[in-house]
PDB file of C-alpha atoms in Angstrom:
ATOM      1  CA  UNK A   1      15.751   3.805  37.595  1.00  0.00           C
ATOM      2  CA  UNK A   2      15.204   3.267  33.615  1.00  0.00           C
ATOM      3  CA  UNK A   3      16.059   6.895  31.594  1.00  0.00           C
ATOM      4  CA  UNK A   4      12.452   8.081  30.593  1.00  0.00           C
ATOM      5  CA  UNK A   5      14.211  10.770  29.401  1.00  0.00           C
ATOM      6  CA  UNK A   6      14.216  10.267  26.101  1.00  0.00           C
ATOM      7  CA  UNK A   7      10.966   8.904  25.924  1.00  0.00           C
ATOM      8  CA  UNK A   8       9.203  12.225  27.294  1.00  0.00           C
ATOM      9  CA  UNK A   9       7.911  14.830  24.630  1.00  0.00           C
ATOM     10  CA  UNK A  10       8.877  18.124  25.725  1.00  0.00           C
ATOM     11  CA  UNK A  11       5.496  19.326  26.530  1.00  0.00           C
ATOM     12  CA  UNK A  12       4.667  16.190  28.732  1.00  0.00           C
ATOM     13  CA  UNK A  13       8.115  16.687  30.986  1.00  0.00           C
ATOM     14  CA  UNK A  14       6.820  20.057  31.329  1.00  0.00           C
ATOM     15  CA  UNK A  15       4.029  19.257  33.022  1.00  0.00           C
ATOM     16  CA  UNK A  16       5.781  16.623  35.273  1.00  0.00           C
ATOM     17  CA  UNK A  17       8.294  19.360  36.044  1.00  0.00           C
ATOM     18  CA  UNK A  18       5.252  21.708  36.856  1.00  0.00           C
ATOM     19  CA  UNK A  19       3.128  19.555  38.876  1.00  0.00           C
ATOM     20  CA  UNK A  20       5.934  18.129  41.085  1.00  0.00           C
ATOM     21  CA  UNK A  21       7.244  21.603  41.900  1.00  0.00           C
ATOM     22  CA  UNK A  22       3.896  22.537  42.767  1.00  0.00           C
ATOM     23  CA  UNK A  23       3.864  18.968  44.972  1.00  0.00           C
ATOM     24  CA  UNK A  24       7.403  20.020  46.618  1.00  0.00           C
ATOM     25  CA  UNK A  25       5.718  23.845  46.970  1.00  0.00           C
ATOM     26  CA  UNK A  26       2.927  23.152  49.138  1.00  0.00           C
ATOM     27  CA  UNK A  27       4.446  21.231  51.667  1.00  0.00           C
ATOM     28  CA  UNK A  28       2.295  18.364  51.671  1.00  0.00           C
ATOM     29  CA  UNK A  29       4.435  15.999  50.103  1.00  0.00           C
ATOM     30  CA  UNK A  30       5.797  13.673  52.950  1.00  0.00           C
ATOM     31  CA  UNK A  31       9.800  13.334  53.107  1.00  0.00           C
ATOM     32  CA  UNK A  32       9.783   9.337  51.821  1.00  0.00           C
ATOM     33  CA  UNK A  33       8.329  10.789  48.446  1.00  0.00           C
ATOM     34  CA  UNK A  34      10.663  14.101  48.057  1.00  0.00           C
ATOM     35  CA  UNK A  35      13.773  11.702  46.970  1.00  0.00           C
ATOM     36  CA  UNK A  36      11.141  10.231  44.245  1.00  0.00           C
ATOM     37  CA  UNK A  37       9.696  13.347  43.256  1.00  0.00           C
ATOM     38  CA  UNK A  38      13.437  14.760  42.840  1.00  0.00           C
ATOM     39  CA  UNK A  39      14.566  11.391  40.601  1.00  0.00           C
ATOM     40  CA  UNK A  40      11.142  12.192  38.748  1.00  0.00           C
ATOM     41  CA  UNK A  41      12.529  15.853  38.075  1.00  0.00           C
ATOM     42  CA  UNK A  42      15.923  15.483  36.958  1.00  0.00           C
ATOM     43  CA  UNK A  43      14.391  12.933  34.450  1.00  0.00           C
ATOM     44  CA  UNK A  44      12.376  15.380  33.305  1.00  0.00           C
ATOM     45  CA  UNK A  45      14.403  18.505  32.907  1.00  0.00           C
ATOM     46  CA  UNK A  46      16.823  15.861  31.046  1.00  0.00           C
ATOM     47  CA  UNK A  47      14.261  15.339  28.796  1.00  0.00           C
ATOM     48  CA  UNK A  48      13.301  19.367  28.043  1.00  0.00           C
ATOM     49  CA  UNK A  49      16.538  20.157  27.931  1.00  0.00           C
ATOM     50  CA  UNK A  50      17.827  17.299  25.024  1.00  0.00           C
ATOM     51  CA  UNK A  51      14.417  18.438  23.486  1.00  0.00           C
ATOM     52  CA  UNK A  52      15.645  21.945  24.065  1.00  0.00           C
ATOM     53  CA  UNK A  53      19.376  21.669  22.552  1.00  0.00           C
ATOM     54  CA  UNK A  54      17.904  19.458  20.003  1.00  0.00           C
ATOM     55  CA  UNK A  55      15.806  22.229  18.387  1.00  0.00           C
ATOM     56  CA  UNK A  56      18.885  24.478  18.797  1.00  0.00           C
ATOM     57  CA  UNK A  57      20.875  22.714  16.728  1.00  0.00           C
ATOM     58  CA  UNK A  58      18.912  22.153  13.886  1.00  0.00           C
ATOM     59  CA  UNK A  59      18.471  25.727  14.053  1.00  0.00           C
ATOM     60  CA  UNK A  60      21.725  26.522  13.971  1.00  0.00           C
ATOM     61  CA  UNK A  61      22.525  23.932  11.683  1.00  0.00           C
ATOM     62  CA  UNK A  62      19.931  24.664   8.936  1.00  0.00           C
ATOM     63  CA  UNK A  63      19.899  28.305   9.501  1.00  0.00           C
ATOM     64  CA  UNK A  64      22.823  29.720  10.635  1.00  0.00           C
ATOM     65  CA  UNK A  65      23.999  31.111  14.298  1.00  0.00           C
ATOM     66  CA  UNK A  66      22.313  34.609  13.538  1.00  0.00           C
ATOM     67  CA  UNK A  67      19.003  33.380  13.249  1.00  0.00           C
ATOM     68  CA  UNK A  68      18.499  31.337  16.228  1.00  0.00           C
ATOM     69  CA  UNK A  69      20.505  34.140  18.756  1.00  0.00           C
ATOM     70  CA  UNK A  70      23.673  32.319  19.317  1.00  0.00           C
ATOM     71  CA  UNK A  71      26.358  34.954  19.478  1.00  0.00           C
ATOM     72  CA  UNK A  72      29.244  34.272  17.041  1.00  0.00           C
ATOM     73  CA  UNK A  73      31.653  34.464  20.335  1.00  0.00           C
ATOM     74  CA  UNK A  74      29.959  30.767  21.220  1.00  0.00           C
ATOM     75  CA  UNK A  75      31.504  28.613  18.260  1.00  0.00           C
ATOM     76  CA  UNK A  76      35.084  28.944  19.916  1.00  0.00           C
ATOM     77  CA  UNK A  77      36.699  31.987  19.003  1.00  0.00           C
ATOM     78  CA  UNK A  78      37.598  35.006  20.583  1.00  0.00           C
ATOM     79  CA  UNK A  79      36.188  37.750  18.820  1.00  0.00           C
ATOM     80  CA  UNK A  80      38.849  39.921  20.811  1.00  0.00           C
ATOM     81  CA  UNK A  81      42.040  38.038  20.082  1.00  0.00           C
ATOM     82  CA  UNK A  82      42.398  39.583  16.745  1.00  0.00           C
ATOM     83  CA  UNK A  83      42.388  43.312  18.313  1.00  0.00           C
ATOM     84  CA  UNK A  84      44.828  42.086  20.919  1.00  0.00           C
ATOM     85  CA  UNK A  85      46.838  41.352  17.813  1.00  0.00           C
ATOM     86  CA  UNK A  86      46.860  44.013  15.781  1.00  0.00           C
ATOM     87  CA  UNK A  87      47.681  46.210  19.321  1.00  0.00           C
ATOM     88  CA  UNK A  88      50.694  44.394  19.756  1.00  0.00           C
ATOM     89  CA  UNK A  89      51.740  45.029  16.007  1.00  0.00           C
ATOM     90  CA  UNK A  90      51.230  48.704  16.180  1.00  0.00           C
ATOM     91  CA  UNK A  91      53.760  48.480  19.333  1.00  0.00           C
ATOM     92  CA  UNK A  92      56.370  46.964  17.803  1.00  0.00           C
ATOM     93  CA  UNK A  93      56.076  49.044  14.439  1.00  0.00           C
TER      94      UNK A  93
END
């Protein structure tokens, strides 16, 4: 199966995502078609969610961390280590 992906706007996998959950939902949709239907929906999450992540880091990128919600504790560092530290220096001192 080709990657669509990357081809799909956000809002059209969307609606694919919508319409086959409402498919898989009702019951109607016969078992041959829910492997199909299930290749058709990881596509399409794939697709919102590089759309997604996309947006999020020009965000972050152009704007800085604070302004798109991404907690400072996300880039890597342990905003806890330095306490730890300085604990372990008033100890020995």
């Amino acid at each position: 199966m080709p990657d669509v992906s990357a081809a799909l706007s956000y809002r059209d996998a969307y609606a694919k995502l919508s319409r086959i959950a409402a498919e898989l939902e009702s019951g109607e949709a016969d078992l041959d078609r829910v492997l199909p239907l299930l290749d058709e929906a990881k596509a399409a999450y794939a697709a919102c969610v590089g759309r997604i992540e996309a947006v999020r880091a020009v965000l972050a990128g152009s704007w800085g961390t604070e302004l798109v919600g991404i907690p400072e504790t996300q880039s890597g560092e342990d905003p806890d280590a330095d306490d730890e530290e300085r604990d372990e220096e008033d100890e020995t001192a």
